[in-house]
Coordinates of C-alpha atoms and ligand atoms in Angstrom, one line a residue:
X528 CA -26.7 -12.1 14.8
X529 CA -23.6 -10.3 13.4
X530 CA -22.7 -7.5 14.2
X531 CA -20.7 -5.2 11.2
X532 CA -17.4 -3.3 11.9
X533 CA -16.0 -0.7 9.6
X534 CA -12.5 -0.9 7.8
X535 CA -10.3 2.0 8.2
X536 CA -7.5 1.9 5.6
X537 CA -3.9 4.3 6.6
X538 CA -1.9 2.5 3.7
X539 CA -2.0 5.9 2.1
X540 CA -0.6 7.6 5.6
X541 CA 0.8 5.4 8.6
X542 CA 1.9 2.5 5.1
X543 CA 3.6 5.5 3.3
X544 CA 5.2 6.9 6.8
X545 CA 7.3 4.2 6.8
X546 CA 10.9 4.6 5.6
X547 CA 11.2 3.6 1.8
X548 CA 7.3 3.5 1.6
X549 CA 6.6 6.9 -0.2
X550 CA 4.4 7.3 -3.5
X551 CA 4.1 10.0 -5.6
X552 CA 0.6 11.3 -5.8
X553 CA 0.1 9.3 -8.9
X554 CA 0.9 6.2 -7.1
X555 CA -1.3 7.0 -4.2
X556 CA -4.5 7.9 -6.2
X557 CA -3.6 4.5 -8.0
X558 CA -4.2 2.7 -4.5
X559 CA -6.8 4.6 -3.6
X560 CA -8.8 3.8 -6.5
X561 CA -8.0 0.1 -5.4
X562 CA -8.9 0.8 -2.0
X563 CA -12.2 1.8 -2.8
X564 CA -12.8 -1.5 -5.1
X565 CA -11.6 -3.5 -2.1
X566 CA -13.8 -1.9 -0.1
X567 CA -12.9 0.2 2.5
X568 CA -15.0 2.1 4.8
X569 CA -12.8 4.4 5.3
X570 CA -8.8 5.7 3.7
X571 CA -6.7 7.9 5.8
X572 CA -5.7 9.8 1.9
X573 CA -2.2 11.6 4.3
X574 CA -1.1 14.3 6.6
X575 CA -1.7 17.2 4.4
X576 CA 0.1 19.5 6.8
X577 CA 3.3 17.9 6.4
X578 CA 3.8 19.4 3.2
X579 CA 2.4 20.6 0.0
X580 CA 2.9 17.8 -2.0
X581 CA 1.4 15.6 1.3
X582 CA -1.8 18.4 0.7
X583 CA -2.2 17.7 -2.9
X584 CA -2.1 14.0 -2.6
X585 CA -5.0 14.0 -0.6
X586 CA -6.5 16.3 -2.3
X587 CA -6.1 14.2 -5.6
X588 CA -7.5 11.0 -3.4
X589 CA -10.7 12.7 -2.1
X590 CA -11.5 14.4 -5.8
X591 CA -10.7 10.6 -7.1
X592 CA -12.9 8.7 -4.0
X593 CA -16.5 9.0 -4.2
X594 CA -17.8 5.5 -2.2
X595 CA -15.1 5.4 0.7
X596 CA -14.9 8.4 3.5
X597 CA -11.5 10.0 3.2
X598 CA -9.7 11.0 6.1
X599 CA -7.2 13.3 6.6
X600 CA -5.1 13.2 9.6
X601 CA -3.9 16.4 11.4
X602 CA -2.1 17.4 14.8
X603 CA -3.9 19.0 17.4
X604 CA -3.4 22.2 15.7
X605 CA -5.9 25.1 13.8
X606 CA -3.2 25.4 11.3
X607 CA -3.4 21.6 10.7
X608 CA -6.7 21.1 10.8
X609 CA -7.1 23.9 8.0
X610 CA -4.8 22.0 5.9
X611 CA -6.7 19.0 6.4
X612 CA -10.5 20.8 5.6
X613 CA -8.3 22.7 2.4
X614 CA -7.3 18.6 1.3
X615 CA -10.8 17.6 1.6
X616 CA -13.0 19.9 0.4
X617 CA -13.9 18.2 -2.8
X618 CA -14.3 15.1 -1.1
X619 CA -17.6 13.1 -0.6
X620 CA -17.2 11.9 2.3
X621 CA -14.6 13.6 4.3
X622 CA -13.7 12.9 7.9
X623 CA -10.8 15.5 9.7
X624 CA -8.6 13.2 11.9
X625 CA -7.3 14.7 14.6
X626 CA -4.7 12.9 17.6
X627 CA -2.5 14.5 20.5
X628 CA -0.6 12.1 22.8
X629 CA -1.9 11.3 26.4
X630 CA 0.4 8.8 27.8
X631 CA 2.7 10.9 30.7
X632 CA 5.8 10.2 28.5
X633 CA 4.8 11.8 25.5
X634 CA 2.9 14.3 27.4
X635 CA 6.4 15.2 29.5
X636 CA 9.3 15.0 27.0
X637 CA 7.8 15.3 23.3
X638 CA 4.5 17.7 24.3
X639 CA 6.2 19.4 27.2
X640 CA 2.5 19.6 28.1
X641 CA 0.9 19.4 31.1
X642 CA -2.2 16.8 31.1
X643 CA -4.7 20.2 31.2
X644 CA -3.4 21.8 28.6
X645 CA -3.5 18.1 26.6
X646 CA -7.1 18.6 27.4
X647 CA -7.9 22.2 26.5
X648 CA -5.6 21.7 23.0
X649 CA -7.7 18.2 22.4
X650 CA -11.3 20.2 22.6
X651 CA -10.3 23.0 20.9
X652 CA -9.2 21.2 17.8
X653 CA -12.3 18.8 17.7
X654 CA -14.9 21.7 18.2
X655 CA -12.9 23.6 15.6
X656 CA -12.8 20.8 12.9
X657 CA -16.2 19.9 13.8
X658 CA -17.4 23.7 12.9
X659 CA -16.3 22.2 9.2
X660 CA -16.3 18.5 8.8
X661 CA -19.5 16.5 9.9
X662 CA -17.1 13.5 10.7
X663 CA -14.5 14.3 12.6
X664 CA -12.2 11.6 14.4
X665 CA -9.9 12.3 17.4
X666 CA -6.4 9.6 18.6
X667 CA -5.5 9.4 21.8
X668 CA -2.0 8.8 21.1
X669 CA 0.3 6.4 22.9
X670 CA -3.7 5.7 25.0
X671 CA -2.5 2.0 25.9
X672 CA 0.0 3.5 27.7
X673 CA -1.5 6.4 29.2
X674 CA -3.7 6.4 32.2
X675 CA -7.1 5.2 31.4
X676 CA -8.8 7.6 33.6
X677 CA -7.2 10.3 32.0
X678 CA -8.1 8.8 28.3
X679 CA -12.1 8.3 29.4
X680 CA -11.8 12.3 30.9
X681 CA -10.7 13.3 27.6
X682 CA -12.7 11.0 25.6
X683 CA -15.9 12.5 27.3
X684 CA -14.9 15.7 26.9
X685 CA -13.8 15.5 22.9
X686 CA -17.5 13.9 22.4
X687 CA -19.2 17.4 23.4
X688 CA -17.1 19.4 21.5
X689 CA -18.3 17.1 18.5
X690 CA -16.2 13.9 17.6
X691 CA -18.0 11.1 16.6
X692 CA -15.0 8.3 16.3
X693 CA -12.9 7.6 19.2
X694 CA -9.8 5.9 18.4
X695 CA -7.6 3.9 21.1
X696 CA -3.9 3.5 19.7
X697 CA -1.4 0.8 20.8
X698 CA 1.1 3.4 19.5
X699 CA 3.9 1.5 20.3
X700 CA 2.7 -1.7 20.0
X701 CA 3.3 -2.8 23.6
X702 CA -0.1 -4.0 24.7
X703 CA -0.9 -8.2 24.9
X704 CA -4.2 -9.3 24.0
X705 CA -5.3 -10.1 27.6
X706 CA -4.5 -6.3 28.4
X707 CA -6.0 -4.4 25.4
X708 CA -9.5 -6.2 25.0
X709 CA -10.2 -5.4 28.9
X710 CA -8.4 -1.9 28.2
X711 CA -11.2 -1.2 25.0
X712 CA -14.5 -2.4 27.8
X713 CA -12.8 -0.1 30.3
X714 CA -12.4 2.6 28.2
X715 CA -16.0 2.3 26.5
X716 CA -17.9 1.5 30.2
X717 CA -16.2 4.5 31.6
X718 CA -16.3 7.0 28.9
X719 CA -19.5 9.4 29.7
X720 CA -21.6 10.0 26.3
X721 CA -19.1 7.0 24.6
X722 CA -22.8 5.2 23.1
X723 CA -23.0 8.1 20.7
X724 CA -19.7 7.5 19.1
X725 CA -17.8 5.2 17.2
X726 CA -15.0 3.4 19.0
X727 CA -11.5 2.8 16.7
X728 CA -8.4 1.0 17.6
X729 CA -5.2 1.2 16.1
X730 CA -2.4 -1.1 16.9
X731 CA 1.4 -1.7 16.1
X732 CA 3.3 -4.4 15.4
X733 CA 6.9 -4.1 17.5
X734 CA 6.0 -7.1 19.3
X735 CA 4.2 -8.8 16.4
X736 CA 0.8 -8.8 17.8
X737 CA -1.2 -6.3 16.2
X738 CA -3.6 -8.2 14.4
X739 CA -4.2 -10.4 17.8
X740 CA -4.3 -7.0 19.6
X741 CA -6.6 -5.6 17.2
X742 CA -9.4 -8.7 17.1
X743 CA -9.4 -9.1 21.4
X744 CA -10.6 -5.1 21.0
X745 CA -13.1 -6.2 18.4
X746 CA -14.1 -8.5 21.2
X747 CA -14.3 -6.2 23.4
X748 CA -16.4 -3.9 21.6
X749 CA -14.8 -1.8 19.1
X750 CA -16.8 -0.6 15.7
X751 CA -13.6 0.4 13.5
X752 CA -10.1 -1.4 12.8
X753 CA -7.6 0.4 11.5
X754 CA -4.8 -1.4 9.6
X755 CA -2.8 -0.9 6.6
X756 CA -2.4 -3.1 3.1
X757 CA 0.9 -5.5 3.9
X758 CA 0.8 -4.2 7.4
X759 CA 3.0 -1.6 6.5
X760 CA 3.6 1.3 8.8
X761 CA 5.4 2.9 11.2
X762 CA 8.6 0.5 12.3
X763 CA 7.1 -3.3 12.8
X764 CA 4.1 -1.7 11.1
X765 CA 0.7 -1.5 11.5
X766 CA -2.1 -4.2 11.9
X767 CA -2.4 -6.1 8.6
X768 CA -5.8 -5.8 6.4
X769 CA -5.7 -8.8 4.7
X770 CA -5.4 -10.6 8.2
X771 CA -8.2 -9.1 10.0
X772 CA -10.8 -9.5 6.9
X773 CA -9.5 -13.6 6.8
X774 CA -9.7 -13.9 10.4
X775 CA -13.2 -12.3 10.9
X776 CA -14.3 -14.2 7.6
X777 CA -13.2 -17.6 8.5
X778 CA -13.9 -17.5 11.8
X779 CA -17.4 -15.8 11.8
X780 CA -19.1 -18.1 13.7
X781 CA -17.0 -17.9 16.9
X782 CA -16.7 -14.3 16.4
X783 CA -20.1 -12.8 14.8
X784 CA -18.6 -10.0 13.1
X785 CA -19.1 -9.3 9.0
X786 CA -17.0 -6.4 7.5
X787 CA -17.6 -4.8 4.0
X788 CA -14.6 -5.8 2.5
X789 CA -14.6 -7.6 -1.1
X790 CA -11.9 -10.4 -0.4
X791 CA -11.4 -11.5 -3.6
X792 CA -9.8 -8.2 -4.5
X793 CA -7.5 -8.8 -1.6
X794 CA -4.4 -10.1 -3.4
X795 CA -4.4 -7.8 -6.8
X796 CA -4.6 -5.0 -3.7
X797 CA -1.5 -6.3 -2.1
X798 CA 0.5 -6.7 -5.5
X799 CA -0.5 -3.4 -6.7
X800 CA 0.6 -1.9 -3.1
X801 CA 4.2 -3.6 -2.9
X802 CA 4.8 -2.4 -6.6
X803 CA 4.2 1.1 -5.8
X804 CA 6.6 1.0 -2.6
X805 CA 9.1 -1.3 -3.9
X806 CA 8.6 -3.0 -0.8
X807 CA 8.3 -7.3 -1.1
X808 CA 5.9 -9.2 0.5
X809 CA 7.6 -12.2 2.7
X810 CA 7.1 -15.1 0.7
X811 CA 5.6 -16.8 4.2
X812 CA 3.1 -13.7 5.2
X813 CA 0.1 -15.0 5.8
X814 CA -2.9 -14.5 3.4
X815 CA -0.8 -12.6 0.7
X816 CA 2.5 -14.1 0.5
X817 CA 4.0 -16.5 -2.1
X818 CA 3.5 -19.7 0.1
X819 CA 0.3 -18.9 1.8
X820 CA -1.5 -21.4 -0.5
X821 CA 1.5 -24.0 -1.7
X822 CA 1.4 -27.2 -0.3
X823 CA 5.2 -28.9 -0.7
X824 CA 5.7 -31.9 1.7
X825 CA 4.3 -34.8 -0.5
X826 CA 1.7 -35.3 2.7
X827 CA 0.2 -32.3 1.9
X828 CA -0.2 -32.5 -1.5
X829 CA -2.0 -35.9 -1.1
X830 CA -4.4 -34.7 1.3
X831 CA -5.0 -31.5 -0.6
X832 CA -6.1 -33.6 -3.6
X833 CA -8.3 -35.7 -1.6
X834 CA -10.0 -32.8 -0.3
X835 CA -8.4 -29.4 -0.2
X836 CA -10.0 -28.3 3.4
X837 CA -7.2 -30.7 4.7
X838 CA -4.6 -28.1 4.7
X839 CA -6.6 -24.7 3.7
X840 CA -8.6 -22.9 6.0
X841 CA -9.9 -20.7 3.6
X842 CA -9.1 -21.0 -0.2
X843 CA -6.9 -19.3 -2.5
X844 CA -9.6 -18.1 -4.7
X845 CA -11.6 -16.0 -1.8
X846 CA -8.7 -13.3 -1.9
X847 CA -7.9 -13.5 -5.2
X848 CA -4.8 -15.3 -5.2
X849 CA -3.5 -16.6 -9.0
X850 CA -3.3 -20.2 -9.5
X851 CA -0.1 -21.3 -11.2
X852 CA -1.4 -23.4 -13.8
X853 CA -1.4 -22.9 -17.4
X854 CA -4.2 -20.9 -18.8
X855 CA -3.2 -19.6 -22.1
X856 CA -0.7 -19.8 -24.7
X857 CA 0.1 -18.2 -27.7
X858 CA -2.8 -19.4 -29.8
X859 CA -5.3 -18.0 -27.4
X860 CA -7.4 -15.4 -28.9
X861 CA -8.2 -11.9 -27.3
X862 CA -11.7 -12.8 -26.1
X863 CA -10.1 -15.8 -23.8
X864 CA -7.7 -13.3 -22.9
X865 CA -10.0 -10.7 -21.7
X866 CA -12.2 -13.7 -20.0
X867 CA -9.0 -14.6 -18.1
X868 CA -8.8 -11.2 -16.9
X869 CA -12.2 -10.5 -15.3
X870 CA -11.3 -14.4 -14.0
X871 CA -8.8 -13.1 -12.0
X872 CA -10.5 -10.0 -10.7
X873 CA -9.6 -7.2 -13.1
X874 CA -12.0 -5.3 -15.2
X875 CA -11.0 -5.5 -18.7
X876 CA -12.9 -1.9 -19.6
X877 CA -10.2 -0.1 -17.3
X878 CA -7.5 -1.7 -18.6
X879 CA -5.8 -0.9 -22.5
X880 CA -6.6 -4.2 -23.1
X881 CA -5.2 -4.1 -26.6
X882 CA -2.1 -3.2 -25.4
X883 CA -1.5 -5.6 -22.5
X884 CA -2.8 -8.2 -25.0
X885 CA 0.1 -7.4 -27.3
X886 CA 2.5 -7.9 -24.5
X887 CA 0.6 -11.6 -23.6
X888 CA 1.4 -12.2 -27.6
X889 CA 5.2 -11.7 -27.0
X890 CA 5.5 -13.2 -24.0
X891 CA 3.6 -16.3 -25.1
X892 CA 6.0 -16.6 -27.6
X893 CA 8.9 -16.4 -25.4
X894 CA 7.6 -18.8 -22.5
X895 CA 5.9 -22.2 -23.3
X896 CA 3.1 -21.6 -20.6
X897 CA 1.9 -18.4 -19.1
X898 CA 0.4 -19.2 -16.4
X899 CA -2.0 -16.8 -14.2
X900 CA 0.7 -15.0 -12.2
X901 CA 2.3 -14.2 -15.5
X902 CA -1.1 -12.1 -16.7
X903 CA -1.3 -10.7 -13.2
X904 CA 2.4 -9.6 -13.2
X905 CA 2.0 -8.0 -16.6
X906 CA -1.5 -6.3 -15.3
X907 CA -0.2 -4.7 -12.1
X908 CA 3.2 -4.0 -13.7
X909 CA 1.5 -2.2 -16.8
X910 CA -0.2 1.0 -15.1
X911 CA 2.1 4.2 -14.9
X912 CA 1.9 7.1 -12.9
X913 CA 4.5 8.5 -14.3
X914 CA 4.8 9.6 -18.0
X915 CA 8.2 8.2 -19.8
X916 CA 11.1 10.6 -19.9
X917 CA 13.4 8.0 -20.8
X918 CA 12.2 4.6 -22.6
X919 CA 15.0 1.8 -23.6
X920 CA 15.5 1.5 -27.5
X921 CA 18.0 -1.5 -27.1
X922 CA 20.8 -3.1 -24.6
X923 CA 23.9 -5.1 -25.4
X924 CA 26.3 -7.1 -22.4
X925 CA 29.4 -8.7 -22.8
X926 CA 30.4 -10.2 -20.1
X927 CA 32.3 -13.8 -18.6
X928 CA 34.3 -14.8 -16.3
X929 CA 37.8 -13.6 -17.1
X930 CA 36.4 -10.3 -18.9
X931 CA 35.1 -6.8 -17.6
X932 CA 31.7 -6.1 -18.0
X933 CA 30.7 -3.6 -20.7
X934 CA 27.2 -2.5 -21.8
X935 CA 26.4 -0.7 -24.6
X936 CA 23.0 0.9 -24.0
X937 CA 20.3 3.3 -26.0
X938 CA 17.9 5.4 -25.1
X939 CA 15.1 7.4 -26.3
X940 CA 14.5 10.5 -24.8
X941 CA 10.2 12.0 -24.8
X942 CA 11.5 14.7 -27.8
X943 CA 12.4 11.3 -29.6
X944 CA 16.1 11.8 -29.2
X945 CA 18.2 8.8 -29.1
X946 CA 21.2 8.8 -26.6
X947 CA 24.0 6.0 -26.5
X948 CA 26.3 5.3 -24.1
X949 CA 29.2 2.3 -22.9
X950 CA 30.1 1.5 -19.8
X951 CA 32.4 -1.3 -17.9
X952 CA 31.3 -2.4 -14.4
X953 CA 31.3 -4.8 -12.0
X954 CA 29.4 -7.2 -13.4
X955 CA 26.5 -6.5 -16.1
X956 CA 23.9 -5.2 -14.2
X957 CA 26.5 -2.4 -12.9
X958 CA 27.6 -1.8 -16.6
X959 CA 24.1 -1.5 -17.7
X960 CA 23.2 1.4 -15.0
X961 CA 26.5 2.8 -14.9
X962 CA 25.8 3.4 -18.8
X963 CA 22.4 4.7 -18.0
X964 CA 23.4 7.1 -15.6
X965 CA 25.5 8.6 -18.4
X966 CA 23.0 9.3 -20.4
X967 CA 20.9 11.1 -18.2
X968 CA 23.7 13.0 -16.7
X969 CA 23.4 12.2 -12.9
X970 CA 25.2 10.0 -10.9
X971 CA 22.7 7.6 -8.9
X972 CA 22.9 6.3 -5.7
X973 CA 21.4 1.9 -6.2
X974 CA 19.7 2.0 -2.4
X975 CA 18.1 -1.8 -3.5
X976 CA 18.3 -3.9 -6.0
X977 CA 15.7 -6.9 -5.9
X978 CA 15.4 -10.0 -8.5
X979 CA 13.1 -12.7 -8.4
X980 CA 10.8 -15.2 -10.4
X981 CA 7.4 -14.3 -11.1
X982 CA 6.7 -18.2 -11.3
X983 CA 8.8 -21.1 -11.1
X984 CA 10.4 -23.0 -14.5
X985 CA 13.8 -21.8 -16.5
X986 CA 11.5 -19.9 -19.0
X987 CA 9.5 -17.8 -16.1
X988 CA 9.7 -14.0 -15.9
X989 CA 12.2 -11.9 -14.0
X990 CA 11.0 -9.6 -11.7
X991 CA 13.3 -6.8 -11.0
X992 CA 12.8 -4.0 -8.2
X993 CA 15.6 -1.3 -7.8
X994 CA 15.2 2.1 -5.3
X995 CA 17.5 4.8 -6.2
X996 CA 18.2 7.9 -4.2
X997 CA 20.1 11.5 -5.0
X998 CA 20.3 14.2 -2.9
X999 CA 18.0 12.2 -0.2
X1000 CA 15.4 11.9 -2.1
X1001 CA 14.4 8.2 -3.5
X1002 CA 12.0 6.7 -6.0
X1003 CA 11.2 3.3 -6.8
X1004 CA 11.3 1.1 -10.2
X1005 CA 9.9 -2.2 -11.1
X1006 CA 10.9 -4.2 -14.5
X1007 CA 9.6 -7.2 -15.8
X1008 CA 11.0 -9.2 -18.8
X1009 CA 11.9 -13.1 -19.7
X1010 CA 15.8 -11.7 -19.8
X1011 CA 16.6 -10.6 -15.5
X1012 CA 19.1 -8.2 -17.1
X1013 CA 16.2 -6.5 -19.2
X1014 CA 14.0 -6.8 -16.5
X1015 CA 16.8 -4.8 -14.1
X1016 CA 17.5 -2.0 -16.6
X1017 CA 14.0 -1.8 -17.1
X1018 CA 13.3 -1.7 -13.3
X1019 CA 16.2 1.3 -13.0
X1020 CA 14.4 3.0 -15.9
X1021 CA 11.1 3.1 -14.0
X1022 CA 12.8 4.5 -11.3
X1023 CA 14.6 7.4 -13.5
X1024 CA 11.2 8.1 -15.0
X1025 CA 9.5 8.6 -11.5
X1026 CA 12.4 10.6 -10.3
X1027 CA 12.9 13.2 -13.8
X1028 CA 8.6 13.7 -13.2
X1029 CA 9.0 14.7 -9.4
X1030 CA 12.5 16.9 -10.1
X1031 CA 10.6 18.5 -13.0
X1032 CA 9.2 22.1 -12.2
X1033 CA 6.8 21.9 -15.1
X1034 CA 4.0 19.9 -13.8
X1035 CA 1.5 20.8 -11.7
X1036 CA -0.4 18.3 -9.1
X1037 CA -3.5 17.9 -10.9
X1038 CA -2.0 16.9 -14.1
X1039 CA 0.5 14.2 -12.3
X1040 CA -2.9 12.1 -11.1
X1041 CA -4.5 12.0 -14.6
X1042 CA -0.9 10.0 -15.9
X1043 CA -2.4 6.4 -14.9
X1044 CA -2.1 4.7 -18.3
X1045 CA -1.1 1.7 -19.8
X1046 CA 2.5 1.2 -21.3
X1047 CA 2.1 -0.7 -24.8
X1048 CA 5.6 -1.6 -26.0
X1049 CA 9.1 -2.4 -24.3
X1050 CA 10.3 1.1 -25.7
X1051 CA 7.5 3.2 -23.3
X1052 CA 7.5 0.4 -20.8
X1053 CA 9.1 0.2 -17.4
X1054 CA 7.5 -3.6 -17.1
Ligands
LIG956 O1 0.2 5.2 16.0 C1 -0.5 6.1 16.3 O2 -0.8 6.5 17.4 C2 -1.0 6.9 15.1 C3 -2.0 8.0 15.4 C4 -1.8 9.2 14.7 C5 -3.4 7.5 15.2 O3 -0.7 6.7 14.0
LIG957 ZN1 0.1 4.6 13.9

């Protein structure tokens, strides 16, 4: 018998709280539209009483949700918790979050709270939000290290006001697996009234044992995991989904527990999710990274061919990872094309299919193979959730070793006005955003500036990620193109064009969410 635990998702909340994780409210209705195809029991959408923009985000996610329950996560607080039930009204499933710390060190020098008043403030929020929301969750924050008696008091008490999910946080990831499975049973045979709730964990990575953390509570009992796309999160980061849904699906028989994620959407999830932040996966992460499935010592390889259960636990194709051989080339018609596609997970109806198969044209003229990364860089890379204020008409370097660099560099603006500018720099890529920032007037701050190879060969595909700041503020780009320095200036484009949509005071936050299209040529293209 198996026994099924839900998935709680906080990509969209503890992923994005991260430093240089933040997405624009196009970028997080993007995910969460991913989130749902992946899956997910449950998405934590934000904390819409951070700010307004935080409110309309999860607004956007729980009008753009409809199979997944969308949470929103609020302090201990009426005014919060109004934020939260204002974010989720249109939602069709929503759950109010609520969480207040209860370990004596939060309580004493962050709270200045005594462990009553912790009490009183914990069942007045839950019986508030539960006046509202039929689902309402409540965090005992820092609970690992806070005493357990005083967790199970306030657990039992939180249930009769009305919560029906109980979550146990390692908040600062300092619990070892032998502690926190026993913790999770102590908790749950101690708790009065716990059968009629739902029992969560959520666990941090400082020491790097979140995901072990998070599968001895499983063990022990618990219904929901939460954990975050990449395990990104706060600091180390959170638990990682892709690990938890590998480990419970390869090892099922030792542990009897199913979830309802759909793995093979796994991979385009974690692409889609490192695009948006401008954050890389490590090429050695498990499930998800660039190695996860390569096989390089010649031993390998030799038992792989043999029989590939030699060396893989679980194969490449149950998350949805690309293989690297050639599947089309430039002769390839559009029906192969859009065969390819569903192949690798995508559905070709929500894609401008025309469009990106014009781009597989180009580029298949360009490279000699195109491989299945290359179609999955150019799908994940084509959707924007920003409209183009700025596209590149055309780029020219000169540069060597015993010369300056200059670039000469045009633009079009979205009133079809063409701007050039030169620039010399140190080096090309610094002439070629040193021009741009010309043109547009403002004088950037480059925060990161990332290259890589989308496959392996001299003819593969740049991939170019840059994060640019001003005033504090900072917004990510991602380029693609056979040339690196295209690929760069398109990257730094991106980033200009997700940066002039937030500055602008013309839009509102409904119309930034319906932006999701698909770029068709290099001029409206930041891919
Ligand atoms: O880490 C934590 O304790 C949290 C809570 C708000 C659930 O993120
Ligand atoms: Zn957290």
């Amino acid at each position: 018998m198996t026994r099924r635990i839900r998935i709680f998702d906080t990509t969209l909340r503890d992923g994005e709280q991260a430093p240089r994780c933040s997405m624009n409210l196009g970028e997080k209705v993007e995910v969460a539209r991913q989130l749902e195809k992946l899956g997910v029991d449950v998405m934590e959408a934000g904390f819409p009483a951070a700010s307004p923009g935080d409110l309309a985000a999860v607004k956007a996610v729980a009008e753009a949700v409809r199979s997944s329950t969308v949470a929103a996560l609020c302090r201990a607080s009426r005014g919060d918790i109004d934020a939260g039930l204002e974010a989720l009204k249109n939602a069709a499933h929503p759950r109010i979050h609520t969480f207040i710390a209860t370990s004596p060190i939060h309580m004493e020098y962050k709270l200045k709270m005594t462990p009553d008043e912790v009490l009183e403030r914990s069942i007045d929020s839950v019986a508030y939000a539960r006046k509202y929301c039929g689902e309402v969750e409540y965090s005992a924050e820092d609970a690992f290290r806070s005493d357990p008696d005083f967790v199970c008091k306030v657990f039992g008490e939180v249930i009769k006001a009305g919560a029906t999910i109980l979550n146990i946080p390692d908040t600062v990831g300092y619990a070892l697996p032998v502690e926190f499975g026993p913790f999770v049973s102590y908790i749950k045979s101690h708790t009065p009234g716990i059968e009629k709730a739902i029992i969560s964990v959520h666990c941090h990575n400082d020491l790097g044992l979140a995901v072990a953390n998070t599968i001895a509570a499983v063990q022990a009992g618990a219904d929901q995991i939460e954990c975050t796309i990449n395990g990104l999160g706060e600091r180390a980061g959170n638990a990682s989904l892709e690990e938890l849904v590998m480990i419970l699906m390869t090892r099922r028989e030792y542990l009897g527990i199913e979830c309802g994620i759909v793995t093979p959407q796994i991979y385009a999830t974690s692409r889609l999710v490192s695009k948006v932040t401008g954050v890389r996966v490590q090429p050695n992460k498990a499930v998800v990274g660039e190695n996860a499935f390569a096989h390089e010592a010649g031993i390998h390889q030799h038992g792989v061919l043999a029989n590939r259960a030699t060396y893989e636990i679980m194969t490449p194709e149950s998350v949805g990872f690309p293989s690297n051989r050639m599947v089309l080339g430039k002769h390839s018609g559009k029906h192969a094309f859009d065969e390819r596609l569903k192949d690798l997970g995508f559905e070709p109806a929500n894609l401008a299919v025309d469009e990106l198969f014009a781009r597989f044209k180009v580029l298949a003229d360009k490279k000699k193979t195109v491989s299945d990364r290359d179609i999955e860089a150019l799908v994940v890379g084509s959707t924007k959730t920003v409209p183009d204020t700025w596209m590149l008409d055309r780029w020219v370097i000169n540069s060597g070793s015993t010369l300056s660099s200059t670039c000469t560099i045009k633009l079009k603006n979205k009133g079809g006005e063409f701007r050039e500018e030169v620039a010399v720099g140190d080096g090309p890529i610094d002439a070629a955003f040193t021009a741009i920032d010309r043109i547009i007037g403002k004088d950037l701050d480059l925060d990161s500036f990332e290259l890589g190879a989308v496959t392996g060969g001299e003819d593969a595909q740049g991939e170019a990620t840059v994060k640019v700041s001003l005033n504090g503020l900072q917004w990510n780009g991602r380029g693609l193109s056979t040339d690196i320095v295209e690929a760069s200036i398109l990257a730094y484009i991106a980033a200009i064009n997700s940066m002039e949509w937030e500055l602008s005071a013309a839009h509102g936050g409904a119309a930034r969410a319906e932006t999701t299209r698909v770029a068709a040529t290099k001029e409206s293209s930041g891919v």
